[in-house]
PDB file of C-alpha atoms in Angstrom:
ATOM      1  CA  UNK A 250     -61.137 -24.606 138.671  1.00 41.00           C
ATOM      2  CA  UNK A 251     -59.969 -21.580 140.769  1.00 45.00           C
ATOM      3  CA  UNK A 252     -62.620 -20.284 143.023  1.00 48.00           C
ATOM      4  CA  UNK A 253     -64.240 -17.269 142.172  1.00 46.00           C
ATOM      5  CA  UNK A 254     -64.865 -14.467 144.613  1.00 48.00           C
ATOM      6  CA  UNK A 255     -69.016 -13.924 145.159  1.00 48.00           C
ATOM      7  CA  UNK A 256     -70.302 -10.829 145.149  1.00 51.00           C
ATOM      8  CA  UNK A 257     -72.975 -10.283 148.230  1.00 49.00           C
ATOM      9  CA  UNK A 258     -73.153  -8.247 151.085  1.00 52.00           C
ATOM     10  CA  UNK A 259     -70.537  -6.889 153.361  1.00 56.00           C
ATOM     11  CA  UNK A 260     -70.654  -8.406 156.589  1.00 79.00           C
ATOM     12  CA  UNK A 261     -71.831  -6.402 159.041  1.00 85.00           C
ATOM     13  CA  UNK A 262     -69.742  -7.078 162.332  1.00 85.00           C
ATOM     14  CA  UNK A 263     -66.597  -6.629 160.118  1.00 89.00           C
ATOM     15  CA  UNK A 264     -67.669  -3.450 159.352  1.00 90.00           C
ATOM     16  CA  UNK A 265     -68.860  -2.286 162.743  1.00 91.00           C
ATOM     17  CA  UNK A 266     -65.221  -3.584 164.047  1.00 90.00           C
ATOM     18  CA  UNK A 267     -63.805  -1.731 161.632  1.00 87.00           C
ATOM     19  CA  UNK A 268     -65.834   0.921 162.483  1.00 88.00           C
ATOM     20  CA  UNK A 269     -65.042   0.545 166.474  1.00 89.00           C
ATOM     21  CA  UNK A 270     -61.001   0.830 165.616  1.00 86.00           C
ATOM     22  CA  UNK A 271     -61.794   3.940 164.061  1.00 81.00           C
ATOM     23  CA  UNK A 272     -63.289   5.749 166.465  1.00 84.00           C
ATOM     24  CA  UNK A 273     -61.300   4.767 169.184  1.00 84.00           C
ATOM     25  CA  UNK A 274     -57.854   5.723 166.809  1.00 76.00           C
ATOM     26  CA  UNK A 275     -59.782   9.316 167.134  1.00 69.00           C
ATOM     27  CA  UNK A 276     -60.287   9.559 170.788  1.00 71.00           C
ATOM     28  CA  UNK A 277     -58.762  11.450 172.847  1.00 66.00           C
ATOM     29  CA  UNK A 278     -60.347  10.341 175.905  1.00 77.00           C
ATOM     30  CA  UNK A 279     -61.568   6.859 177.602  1.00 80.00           C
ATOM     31  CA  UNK A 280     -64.777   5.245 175.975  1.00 89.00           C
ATOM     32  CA  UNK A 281     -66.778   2.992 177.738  1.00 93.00           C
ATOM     33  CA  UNK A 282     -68.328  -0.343 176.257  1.00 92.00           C
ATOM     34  CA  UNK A 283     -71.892   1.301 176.693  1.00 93.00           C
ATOM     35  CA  UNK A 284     -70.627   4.207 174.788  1.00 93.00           C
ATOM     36  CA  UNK A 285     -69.227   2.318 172.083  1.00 92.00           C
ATOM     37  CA  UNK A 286     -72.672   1.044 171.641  1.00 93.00           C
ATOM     38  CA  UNK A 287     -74.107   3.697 171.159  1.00 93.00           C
ATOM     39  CA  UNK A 288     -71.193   5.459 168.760  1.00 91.00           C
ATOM     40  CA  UNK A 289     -71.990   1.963 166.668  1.00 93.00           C
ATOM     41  CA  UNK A 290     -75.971   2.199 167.150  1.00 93.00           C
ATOM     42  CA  UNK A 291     -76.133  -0.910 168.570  1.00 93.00           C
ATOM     43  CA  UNK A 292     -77.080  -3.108 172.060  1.00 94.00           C
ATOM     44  CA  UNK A 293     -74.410  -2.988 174.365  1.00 93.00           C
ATOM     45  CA  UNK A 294     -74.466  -7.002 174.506  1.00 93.00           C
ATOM     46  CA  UNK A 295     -73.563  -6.939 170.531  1.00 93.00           C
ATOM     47  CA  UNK A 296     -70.799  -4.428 171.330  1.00 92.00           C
ATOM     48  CA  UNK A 297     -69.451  -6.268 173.941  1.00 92.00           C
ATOM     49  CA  UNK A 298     -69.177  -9.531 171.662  1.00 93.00           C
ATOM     50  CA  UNK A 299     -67.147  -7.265 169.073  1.00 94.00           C
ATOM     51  CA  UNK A 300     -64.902  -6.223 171.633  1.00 93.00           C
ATOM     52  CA  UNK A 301     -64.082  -9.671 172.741  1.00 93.00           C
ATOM     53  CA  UNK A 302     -63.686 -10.687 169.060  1.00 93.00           C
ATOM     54  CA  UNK A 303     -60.934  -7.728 169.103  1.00 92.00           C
ATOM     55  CA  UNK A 304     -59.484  -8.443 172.055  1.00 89.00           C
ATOM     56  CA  UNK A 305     -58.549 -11.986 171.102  1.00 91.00           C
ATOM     57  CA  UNK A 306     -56.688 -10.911 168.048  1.00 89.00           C
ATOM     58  CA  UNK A 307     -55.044  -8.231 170.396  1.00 85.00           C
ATOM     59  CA  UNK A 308     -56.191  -4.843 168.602  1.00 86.00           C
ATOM     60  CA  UNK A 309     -58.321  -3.448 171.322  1.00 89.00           C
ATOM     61  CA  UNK A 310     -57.738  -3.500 175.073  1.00 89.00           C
ATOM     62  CA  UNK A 311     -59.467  -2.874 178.129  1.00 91.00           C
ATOM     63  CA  UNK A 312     -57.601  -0.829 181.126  1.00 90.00           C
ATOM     64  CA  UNK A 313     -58.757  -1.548 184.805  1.00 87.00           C
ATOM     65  CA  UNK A 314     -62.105   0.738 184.983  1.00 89.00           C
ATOM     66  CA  UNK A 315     -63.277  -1.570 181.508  1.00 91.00           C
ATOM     67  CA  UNK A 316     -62.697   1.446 179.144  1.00 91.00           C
ATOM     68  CA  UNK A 317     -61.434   0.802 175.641  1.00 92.00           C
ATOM     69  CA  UNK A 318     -58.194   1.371 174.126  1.00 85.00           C
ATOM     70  CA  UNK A 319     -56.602   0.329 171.308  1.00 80.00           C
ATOM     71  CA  UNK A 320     -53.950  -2.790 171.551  1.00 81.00           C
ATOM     72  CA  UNK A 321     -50.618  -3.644 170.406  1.00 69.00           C
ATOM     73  CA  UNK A 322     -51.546  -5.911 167.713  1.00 73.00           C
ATOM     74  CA  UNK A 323     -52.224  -2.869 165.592  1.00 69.00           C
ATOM     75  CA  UNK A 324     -49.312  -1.356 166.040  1.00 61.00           C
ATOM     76  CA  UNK A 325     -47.332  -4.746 164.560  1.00 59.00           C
ATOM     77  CA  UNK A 326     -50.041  -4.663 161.237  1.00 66.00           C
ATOM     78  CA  UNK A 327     -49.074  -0.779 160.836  1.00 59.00           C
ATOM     79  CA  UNK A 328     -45.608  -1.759 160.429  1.00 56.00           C
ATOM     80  CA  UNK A 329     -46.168  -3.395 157.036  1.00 54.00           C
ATOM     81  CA  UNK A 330     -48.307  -0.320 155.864  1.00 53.00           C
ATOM     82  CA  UNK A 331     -46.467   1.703 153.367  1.00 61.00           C
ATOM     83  CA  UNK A 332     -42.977   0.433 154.547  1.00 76.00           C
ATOM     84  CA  UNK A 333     -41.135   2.586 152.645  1.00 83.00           C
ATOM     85  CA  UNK A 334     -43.090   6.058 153.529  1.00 87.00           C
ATOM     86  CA  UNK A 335     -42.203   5.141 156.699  1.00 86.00           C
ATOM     87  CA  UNK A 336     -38.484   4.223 156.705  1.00 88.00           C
ATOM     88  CA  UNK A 337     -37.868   7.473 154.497  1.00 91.00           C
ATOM     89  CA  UNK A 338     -40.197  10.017 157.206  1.00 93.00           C
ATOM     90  CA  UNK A 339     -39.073   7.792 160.612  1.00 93.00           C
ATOM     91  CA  UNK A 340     -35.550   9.850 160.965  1.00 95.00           C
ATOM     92  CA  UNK A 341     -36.871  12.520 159.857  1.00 96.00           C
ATOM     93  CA  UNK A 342     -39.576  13.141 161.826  1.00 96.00           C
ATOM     94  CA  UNK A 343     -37.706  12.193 164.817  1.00 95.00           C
ATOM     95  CA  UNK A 344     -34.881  15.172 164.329  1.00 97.00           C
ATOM     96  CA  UNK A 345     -37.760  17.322 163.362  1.00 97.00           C
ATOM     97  CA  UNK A 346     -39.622  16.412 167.026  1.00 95.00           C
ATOM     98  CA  UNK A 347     -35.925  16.714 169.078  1.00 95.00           C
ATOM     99  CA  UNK A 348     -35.284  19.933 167.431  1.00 95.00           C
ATOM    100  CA  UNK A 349     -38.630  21.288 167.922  1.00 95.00           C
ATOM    101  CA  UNK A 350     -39.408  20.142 171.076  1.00 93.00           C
ATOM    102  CA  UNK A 351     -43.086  19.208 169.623  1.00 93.00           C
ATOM    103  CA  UNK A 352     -44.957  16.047 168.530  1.00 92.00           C
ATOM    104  CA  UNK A 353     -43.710  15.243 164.478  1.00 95.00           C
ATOM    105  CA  UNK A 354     -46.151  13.079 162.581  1.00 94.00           C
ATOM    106  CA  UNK A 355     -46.919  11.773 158.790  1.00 94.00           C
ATOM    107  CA  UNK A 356     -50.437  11.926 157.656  1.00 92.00           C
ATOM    108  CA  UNK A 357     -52.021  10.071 154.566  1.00 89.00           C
ATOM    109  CA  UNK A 358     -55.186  10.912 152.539  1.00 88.00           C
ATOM    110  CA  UNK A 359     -57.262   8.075 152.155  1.00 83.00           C
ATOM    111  CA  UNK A 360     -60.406   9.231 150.761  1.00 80.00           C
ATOM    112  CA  UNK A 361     -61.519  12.461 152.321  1.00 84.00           C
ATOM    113  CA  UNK A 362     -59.713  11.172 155.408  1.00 86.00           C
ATOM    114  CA  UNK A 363     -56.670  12.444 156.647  1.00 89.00           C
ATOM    115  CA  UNK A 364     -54.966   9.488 158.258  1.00 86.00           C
ATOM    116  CA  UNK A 365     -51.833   9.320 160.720  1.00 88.00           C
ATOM    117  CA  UNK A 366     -48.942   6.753 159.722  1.00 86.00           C
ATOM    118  CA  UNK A 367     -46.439   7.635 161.747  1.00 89.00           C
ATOM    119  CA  UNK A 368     -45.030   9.680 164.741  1.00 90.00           C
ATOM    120  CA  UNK A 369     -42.509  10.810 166.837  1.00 92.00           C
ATOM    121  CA  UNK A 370     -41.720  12.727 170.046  1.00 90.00           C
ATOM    122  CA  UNK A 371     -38.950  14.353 171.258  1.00 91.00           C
ATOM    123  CA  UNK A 372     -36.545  12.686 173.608  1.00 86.00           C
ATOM    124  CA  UNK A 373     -36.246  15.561 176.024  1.00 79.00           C
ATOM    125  CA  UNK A 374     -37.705  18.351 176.897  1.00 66.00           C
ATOM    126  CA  UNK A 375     -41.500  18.939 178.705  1.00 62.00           C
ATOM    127  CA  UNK A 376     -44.506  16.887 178.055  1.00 57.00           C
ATOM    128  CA  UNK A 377     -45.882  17.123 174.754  1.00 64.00           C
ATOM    129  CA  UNK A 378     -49.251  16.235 172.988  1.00 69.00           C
ATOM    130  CA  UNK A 379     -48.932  12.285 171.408  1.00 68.00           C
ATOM    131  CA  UNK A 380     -50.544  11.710 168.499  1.00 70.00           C
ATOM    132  CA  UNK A 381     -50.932   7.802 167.510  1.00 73.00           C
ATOM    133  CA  UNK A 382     -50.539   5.960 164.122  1.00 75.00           C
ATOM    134  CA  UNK A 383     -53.687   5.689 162.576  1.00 76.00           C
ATOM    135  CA  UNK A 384     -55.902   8.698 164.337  1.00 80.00           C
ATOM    136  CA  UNK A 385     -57.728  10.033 162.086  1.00 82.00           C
ATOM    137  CA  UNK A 386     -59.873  13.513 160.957  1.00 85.00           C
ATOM    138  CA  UNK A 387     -61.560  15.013 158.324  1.00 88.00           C
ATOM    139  CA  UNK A 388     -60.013  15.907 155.224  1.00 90.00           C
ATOM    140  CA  UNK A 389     -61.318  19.390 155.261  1.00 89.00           C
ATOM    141  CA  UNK A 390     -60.171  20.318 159.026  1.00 89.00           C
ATOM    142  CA  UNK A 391     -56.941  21.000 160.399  1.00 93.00           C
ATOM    143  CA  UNK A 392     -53.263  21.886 159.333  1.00 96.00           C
ATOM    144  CA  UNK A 393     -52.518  18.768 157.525  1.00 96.00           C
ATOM    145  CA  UNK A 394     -55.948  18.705 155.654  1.00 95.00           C
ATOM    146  CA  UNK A 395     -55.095  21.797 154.264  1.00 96.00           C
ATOM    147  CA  UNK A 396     -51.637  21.253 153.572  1.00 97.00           C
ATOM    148  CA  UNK A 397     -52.787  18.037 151.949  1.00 96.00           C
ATOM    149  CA  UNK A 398     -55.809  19.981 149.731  1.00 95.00           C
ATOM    150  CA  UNK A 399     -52.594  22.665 148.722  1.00 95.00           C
ATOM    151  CA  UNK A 400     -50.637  20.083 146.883  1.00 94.00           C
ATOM    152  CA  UNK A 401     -54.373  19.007 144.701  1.00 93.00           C
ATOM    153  CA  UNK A 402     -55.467  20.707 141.852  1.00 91.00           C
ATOM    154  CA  UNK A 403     -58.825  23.109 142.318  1.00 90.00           C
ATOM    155  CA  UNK A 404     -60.202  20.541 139.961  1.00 90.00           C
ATOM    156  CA  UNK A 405     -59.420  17.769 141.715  1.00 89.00           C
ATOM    157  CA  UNK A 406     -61.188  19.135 144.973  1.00 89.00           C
ATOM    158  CA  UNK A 407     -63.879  20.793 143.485  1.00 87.00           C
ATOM    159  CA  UNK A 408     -64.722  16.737 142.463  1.00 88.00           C
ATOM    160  CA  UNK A 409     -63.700  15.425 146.089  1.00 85.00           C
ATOM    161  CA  UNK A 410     -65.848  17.931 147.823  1.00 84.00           C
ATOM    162  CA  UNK A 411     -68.510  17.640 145.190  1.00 81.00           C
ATOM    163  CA  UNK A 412     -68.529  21.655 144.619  1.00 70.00           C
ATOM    164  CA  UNK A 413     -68.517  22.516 148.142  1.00 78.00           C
ATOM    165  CA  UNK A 414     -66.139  25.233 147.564  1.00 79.00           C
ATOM    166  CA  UNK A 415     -62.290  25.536 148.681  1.00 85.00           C
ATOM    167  CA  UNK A 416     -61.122  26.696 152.346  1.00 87.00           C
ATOM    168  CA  UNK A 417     -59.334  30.152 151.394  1.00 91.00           C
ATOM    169  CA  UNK A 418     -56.711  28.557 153.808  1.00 94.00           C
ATOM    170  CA  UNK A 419     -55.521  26.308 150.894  1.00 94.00           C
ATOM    171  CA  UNK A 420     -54.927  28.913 148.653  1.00 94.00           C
ATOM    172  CA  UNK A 421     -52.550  31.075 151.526  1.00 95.00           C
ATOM    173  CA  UNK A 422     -51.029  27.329 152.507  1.00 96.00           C
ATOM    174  CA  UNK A 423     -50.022  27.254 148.943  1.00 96.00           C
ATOM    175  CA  UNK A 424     -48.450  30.966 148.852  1.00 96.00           C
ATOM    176  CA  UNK A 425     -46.622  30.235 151.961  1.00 95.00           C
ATOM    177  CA  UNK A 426     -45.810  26.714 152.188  1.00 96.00           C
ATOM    178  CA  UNK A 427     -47.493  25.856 154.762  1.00 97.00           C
ATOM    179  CA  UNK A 428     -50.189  25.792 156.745  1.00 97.00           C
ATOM    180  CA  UNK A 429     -51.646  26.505 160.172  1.00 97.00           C
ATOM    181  CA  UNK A 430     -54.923  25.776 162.372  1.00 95.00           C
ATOM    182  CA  UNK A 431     -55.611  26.205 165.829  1.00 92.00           C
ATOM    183  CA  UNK A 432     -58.348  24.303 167.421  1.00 90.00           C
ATOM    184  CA  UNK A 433     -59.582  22.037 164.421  1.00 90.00           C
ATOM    185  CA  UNK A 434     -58.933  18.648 165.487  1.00 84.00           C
ATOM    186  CA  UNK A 435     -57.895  19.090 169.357  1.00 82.00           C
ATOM    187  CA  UNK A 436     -59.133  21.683 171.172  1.00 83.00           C
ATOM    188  CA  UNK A 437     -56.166  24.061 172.596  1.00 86.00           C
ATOM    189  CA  UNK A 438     -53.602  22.329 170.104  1.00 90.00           C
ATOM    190  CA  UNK A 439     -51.816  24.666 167.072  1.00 94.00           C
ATOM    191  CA  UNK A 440     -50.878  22.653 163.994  1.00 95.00           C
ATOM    192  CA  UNK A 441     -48.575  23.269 161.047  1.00 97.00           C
ATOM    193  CA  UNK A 442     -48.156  21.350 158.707  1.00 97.00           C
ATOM    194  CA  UNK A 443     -46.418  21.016 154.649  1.00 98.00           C
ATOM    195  CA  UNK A 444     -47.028  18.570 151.962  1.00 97.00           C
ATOM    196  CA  UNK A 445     -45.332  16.183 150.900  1.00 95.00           C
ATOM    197  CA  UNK A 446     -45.769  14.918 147.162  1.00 90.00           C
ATOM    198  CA  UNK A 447     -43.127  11.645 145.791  1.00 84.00           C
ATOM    199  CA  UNK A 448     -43.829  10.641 142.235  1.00 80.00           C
ATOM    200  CA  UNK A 449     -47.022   7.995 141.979  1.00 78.00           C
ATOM    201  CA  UNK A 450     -47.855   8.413 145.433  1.00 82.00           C
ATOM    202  CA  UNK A 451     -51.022  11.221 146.176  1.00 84.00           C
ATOM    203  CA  UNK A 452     -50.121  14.020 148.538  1.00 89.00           C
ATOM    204  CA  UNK A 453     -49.252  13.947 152.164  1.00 94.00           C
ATOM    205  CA  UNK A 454     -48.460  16.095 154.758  1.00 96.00           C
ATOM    206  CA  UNK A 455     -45.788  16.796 157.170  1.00 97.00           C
ATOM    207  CA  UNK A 456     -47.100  18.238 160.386  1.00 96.00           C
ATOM    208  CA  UNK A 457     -45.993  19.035 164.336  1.00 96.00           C
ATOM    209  CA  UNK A 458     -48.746  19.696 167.110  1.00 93.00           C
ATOM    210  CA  UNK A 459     -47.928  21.807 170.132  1.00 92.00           C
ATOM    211  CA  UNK A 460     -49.540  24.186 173.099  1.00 90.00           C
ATOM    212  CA  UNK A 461     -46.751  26.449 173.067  1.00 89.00           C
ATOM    213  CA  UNK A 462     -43.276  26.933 171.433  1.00 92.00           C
ATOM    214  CA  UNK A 463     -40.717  29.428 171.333  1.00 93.00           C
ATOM    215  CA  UNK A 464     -40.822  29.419 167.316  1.00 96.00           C
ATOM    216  CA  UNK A 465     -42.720  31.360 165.036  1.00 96.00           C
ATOM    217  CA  UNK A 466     -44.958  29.260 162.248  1.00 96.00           C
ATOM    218  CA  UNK A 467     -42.709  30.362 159.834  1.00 96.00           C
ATOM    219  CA  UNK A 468     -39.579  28.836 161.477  1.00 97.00           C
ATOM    220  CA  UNK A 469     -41.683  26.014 162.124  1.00 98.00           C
ATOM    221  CA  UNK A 470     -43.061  25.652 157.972  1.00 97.00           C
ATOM    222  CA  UNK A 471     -39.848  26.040 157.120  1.00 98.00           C
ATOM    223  CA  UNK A 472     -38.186  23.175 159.276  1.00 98.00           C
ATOM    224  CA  UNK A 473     -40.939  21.228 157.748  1.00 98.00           C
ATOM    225  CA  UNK A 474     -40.319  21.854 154.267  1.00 98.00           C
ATOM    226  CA  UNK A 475     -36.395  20.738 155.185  1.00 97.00           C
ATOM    227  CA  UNK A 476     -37.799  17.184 156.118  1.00 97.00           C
ATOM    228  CA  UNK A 477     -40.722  16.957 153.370  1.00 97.00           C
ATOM    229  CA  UNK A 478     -38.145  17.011 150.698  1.00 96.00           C
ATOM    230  CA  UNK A 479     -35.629  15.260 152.464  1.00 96.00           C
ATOM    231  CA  UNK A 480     -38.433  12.798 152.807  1.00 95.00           C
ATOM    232  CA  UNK A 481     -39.307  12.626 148.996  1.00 94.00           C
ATOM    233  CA  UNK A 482     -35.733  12.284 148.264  1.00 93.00           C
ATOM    234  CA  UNK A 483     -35.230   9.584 150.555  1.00 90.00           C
ATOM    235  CA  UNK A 484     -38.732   7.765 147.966  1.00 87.00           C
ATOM    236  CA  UNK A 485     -36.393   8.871 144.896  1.00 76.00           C
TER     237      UNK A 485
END
């Protein structure tokens, strides 16, 4: 007879591993094993036994002052997430990033988390702002959330944010075609940002990052749009 799964309780280092790669995919600078601790509410000697446990299947890595980063290894499981998003958005995003001169990057909702797949940065041209696969922020902030919440239904985020009420952003991202926020998720850093809807898939966003640019958001929004539907096309 097959074996049947059992339903009990989640186990609790998975989870707080889980929850470790999560916060460090949202830092933006170095965290310390003693601050990890206490982001996970736990002795340091219990998050220093999770870190090794990461560090042997290479997904989180320490640099030469012991603070944490995240490894390789998850870089080779992202490849097999969504492989088709992201062989449509990967040329995309890159002539969107050379002709911008500005991080490009495609964000999935999971939950009421905006989630980053995939990204690219121009091949010349001054430094720019990086912004790795699988960083992640709240649904409700930045460009991306919003240009994410303007391709739902007021119904259908009236239900996700439980009657919270809708950003008046959304509705002017939906007017407009895009959208636009300015110290949300990084302080200093503009976003904008489109959706990007394919049959059976929910909505996603399109979005570039940047400190300065000689284009105006709408040039920007508009480039966007370009490589959102070329994008969806590509997903037929």
């Amino acid at each position: 007879m097959a074996d049947r799964p059992v339903n009990g309780p989640a186990s609790q280092t998975l989870s707080r591993g889980i929850r470790l790669l999560e916060i460090l995919a949202g830092q933006t600078e170095p965290m310390s094993i003693a601050t990890a601790a206490a982001q996970l509410g736990v002795h340091r000697s219990i998050a220093y036994r999770i870190v090794r446990t990461l560090e042997d299947h290479s997904l989180v890595e320490r640099d030469d002052a012991g603070n944490l980063h995240l490894a390789a290894g998850l870089a080779a499981l992202a490849q097999h997430v969504a492989k088709d998003l992201q062989a449509a958005a990967r040329p995309e995003l890159g002539a969107v990033a050379d002709e911008l001169g500005m991080t490009a990057f495609l964000v999935v909702l999971e939950n009421t988390t905006c989630i980053t797949l995939l990204s690219a940065e121009p091949r010349e041209g001054p430094g720019t702002v990086s912004r790795r696969p699988g960083a992640r922020h709240p649904l409700e902030k930045g460009a991306s959330g919003v240009a994410i919440q303007a391709a739902m239904s007021d119904a259908e985020l009236t239900a996700l944010f439980e009657g919270r009420g809708i950003r008046p952003e959304v509705g002017l991202a939906r007017s407009r075609g895009y959208a636009v926020s300015r110290n949300e998720v990084i302080e200093g850093l503009t976003g904008v940002s489109v959706p990007l809807t394919a049959p059976g898939r929910p909505p996603g966003a399109v979005s570039v990052v940047y400190i300065a640019t000689p284009f105006d958001n709408e040039t920007i929004g508009a480039r966007l749009r370009q490589a959102a539907a070329a994008i969806a096309a590509r997903l037929g």
